[in-house]
Coordinates of C-alpha atoms and ligand atoms in Angstrom, one line a residue:
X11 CA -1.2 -1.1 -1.6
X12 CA -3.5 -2.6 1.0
X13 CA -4.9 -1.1 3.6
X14 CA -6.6 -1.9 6.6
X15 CA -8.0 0.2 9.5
X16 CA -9.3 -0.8 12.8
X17 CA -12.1 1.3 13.9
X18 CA -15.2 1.0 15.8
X19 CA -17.0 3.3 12.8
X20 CA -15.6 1.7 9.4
X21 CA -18.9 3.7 7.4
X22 CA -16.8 7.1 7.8
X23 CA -14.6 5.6 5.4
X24 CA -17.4 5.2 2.9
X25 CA -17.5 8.6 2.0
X26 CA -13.1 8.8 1.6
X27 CA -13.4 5.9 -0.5
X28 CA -15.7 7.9 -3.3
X29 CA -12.7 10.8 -3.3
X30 CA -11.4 11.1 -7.1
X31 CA -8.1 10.3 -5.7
X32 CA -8.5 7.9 -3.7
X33 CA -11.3 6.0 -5.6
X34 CA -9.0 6.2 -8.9
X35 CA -6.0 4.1 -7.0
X36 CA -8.5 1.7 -5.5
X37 CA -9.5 1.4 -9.4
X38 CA -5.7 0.7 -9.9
X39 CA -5.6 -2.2 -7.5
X40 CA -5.0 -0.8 -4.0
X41 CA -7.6 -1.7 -1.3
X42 CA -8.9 0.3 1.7
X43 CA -11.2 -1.9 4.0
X44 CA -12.2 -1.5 7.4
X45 CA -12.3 -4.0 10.7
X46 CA -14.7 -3.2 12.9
X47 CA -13.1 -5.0 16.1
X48 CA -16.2 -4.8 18.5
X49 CA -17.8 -8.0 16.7
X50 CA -13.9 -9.6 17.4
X51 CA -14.3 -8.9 21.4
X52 CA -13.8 -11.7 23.8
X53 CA -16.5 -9.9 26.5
X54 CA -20.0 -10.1 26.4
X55 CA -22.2 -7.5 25.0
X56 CA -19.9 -6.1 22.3
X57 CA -16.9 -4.8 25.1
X58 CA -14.4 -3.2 23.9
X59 CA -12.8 -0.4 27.1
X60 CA -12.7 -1.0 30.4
X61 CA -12.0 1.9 33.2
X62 CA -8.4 3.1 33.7
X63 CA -6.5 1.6 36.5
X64 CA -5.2 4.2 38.7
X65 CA -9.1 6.2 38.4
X66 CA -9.5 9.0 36.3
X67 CA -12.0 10.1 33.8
X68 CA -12.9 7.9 30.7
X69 CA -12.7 4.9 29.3
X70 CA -9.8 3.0 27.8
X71 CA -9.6 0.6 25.0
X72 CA -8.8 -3.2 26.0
X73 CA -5.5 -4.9 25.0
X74 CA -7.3 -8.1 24.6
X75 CA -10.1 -6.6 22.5
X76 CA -7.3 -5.7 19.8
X77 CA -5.0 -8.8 20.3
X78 CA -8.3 -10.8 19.2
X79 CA -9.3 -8.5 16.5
X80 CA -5.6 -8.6 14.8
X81 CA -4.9 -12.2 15.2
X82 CA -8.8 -12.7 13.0
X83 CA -7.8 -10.5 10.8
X84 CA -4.6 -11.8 9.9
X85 CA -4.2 -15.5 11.8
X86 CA -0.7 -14.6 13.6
X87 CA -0.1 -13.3 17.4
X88 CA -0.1 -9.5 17.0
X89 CA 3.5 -9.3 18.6
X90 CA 4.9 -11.0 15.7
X91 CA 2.5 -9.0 13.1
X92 CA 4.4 -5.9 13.4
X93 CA 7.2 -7.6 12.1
X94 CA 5.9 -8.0 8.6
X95 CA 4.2 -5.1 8.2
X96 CA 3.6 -1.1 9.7
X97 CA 0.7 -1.5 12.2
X98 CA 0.2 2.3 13.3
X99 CA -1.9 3.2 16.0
X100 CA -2.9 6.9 15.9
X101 CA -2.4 9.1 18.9
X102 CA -1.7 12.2 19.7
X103 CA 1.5 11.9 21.4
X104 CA 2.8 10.1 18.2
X105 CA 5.4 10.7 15.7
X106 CA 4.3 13.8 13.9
X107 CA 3.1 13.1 10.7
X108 CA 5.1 15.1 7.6
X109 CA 5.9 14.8 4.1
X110 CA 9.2 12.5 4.2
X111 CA 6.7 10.1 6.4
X112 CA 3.9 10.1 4.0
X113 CA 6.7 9.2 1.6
X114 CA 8.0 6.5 3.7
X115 CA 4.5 4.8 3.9
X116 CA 4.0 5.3 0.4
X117 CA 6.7 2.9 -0.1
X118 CA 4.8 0.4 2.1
X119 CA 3.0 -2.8 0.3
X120 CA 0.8 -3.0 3.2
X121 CA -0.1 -0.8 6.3
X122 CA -2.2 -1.4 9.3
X123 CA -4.2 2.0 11.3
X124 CA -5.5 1.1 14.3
X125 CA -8.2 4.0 15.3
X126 CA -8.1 4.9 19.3
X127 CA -11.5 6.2 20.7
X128 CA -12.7 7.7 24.3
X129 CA -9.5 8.1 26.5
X130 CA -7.5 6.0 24.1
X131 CA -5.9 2.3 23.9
X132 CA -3.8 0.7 26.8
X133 CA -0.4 1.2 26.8
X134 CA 0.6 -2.2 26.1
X135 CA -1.1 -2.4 22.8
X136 CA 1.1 0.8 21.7
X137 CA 4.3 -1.3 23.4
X138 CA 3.7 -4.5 22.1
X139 CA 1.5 -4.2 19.0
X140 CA 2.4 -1.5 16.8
X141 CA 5.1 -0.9 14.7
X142 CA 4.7 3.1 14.9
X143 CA 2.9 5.5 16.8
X144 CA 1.3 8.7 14.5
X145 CA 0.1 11.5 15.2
X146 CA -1.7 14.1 12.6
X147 CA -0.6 17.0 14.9
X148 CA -0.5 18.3 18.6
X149 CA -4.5 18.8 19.4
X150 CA -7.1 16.2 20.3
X151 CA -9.1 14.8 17.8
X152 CA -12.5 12.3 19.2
X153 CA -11.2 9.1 17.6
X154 CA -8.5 8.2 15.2
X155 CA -10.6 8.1 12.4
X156 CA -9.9 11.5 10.9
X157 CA -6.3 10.9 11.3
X158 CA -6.6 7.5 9.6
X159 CA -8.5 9.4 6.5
X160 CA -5.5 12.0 6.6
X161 CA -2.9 9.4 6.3
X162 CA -4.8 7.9 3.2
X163 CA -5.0 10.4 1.5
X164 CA -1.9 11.8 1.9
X165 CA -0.5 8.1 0.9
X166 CA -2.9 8.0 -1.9
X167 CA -1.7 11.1 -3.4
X168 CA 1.8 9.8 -4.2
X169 CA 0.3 6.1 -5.4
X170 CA 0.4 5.6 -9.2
X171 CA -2.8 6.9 -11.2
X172 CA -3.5 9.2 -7.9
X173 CA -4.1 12.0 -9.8
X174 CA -5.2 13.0 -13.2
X175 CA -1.9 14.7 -14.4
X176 CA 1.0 13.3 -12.0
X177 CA 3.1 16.4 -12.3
X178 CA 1.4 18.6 -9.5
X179 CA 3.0 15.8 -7.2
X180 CA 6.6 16.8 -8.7
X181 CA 6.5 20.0 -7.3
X182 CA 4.3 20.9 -4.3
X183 CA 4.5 22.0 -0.7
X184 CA 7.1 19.7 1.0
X185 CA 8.9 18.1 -2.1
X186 CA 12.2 17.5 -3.3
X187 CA 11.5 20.1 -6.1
X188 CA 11.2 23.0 -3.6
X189 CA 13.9 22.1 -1.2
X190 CA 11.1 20.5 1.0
X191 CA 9.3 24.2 1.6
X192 CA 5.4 25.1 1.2
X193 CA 4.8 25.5 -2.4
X194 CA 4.9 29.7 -4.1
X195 CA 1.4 31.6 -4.3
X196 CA -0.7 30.9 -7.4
X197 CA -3.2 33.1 -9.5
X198 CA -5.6 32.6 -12.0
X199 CA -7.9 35.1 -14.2
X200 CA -8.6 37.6 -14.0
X201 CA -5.3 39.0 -13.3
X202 CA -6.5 42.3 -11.8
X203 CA -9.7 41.7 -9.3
X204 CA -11.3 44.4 -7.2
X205 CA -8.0 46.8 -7.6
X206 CA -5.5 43.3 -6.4
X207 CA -3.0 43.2 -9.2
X208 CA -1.5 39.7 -10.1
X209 CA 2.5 40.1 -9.3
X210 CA 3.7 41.1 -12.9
X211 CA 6.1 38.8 -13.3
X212 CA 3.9 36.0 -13.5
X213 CA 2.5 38.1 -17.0
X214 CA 5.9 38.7 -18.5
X215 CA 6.1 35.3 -19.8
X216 CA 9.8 35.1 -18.5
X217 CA 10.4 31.3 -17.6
X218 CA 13.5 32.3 -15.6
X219 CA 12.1 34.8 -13.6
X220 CA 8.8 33.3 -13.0
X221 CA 10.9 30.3 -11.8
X222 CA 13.3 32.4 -9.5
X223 CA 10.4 34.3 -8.5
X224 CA 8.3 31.5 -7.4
X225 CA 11.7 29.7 -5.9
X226 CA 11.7 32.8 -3.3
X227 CA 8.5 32.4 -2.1
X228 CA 8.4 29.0 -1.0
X229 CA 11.7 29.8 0.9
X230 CA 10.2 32.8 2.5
X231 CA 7.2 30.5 3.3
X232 CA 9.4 28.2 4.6
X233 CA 11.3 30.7 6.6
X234 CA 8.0 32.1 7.8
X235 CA 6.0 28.6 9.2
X236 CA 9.9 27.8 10.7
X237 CA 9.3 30.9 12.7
X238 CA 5.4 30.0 13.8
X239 CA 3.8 31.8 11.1
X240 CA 3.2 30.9 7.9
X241 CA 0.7 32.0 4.6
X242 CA -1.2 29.7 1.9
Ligands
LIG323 C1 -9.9 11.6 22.7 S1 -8.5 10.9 21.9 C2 -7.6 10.3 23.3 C3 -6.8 11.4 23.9 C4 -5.9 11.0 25.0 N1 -6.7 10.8 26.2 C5 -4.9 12.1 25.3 O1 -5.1 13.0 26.0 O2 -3.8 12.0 24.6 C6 -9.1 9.4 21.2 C7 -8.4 8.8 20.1 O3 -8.3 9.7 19.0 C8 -7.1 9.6 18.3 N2 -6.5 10.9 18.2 C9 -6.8 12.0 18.8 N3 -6.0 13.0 18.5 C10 -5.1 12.5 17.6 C11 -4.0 13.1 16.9 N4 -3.7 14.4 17.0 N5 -3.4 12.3 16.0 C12 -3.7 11.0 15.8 N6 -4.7 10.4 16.5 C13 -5.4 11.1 17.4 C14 -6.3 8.5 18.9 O4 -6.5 7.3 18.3 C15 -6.9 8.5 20.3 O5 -6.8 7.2 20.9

């Protein structure tokens, strides 16, 4: 898989790029690399947002400023761009970002993220230029590069050679496996720890009921974040 993410800070992606799972699909043949589209601006010293017609606070990010960025990257008017692959601008109004959408862009050979910053992008270049609109959830974040890391790593995660024994994918929070709930609690040694007991059943060696057992959690975590709340 290639990706590419337009961001006015492409050295935060330095550090995501040195993550065991990320680095060991990048090993595999998938590429992350960065545009940086202020050196692609069309105004003079290094322009890139302009003030937001109507007044208000902040500063928005031009539609020209990406047009000319995309169409260097790639050679083709941005318009048609999104026809041949996901360009996804990150926002905070966006689609939310879950499981069965990671999977989705997964699938993808290719995806484009294009970072907002200050009071975001113009409108037109959601309208006109991307494929998608994401966001990671409903807060603010400063710029869309910690959204852009989430979505990588969540799409590296189910990439081939990801990670170092594939079955934790099979059967984690979210997957088919568990009917799409969180994943059930998990211990480790020492099984009793400052008078908190690990729940017998997991030491009884019973396959069946260690299986049922765990199958009931995840639904009651499930049932619990449906309701607001939600544990582990
Ligand atoms: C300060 S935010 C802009 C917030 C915008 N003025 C608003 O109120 O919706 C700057 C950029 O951060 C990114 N961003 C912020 N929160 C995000 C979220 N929850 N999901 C995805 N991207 C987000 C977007 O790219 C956005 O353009």
């Amino acid at each position: 898989m290639q990706i590419d993410i337009f961001t006015l800070f492409p050295q935060w992606f330095d550090w995501l790029r040195e993550q065991r799972h990320v680095a060991n699909v990048l090993a595999a043949g998938s590429r992350i690399e960065c545009v940086d589209f202020r050196p692609h601006t069309p105004l003079s010293g290094g322009q890139v947002d302009d003030t937001p017609f109507g007044g208000g606070a902040g500063m928005v990010l031009r539609v020209d400023v990406l047009d000319a960025a995309l169409r260097a990257r790639y050679g083709v008017d941005p318009v048609e761009l999104r026809e041949r692959r996901r360009v996804i601008a990150l926002a905070p109004g966006g689609r939310l970002l879950d499981e069965s959408l990671v999977a989705e862009l997964s699938r993808e050979p290719e995806l484009t993220l294009l970072c907002g910053r200050y009071e975001g992008f113009d409108e037109r270049i959601l309208e006109h230029f991307a494929s998608d609109v994401v966001s990671i959830g409903r807060y603010v974040l400063s710029g869309g590069e910690p959204a852009a890391m989430v979505i990588c790593d969540a799409v590296a995660r189910k990439l081939p050679g990801a990670l170092g024994d594939e079955r934790s994918a099979e059967e984690e929070s979210f997957s088919e496996a568990l009917g799409g709930n969180p994943e059930y609690p998990h211990y480790t040694r020492p099984a009793e720890y400052r008078g908190w007991k690990v729940p017998e059943v997991l030491l009884s060696g019973h396959h069946e009921r260690i299986e049922s057992w765990r199958r009931e959690r995840s639904r009651e975590r499930g049932a619990a974040q449906e309701q607001g709340g939600g544990a582990g």
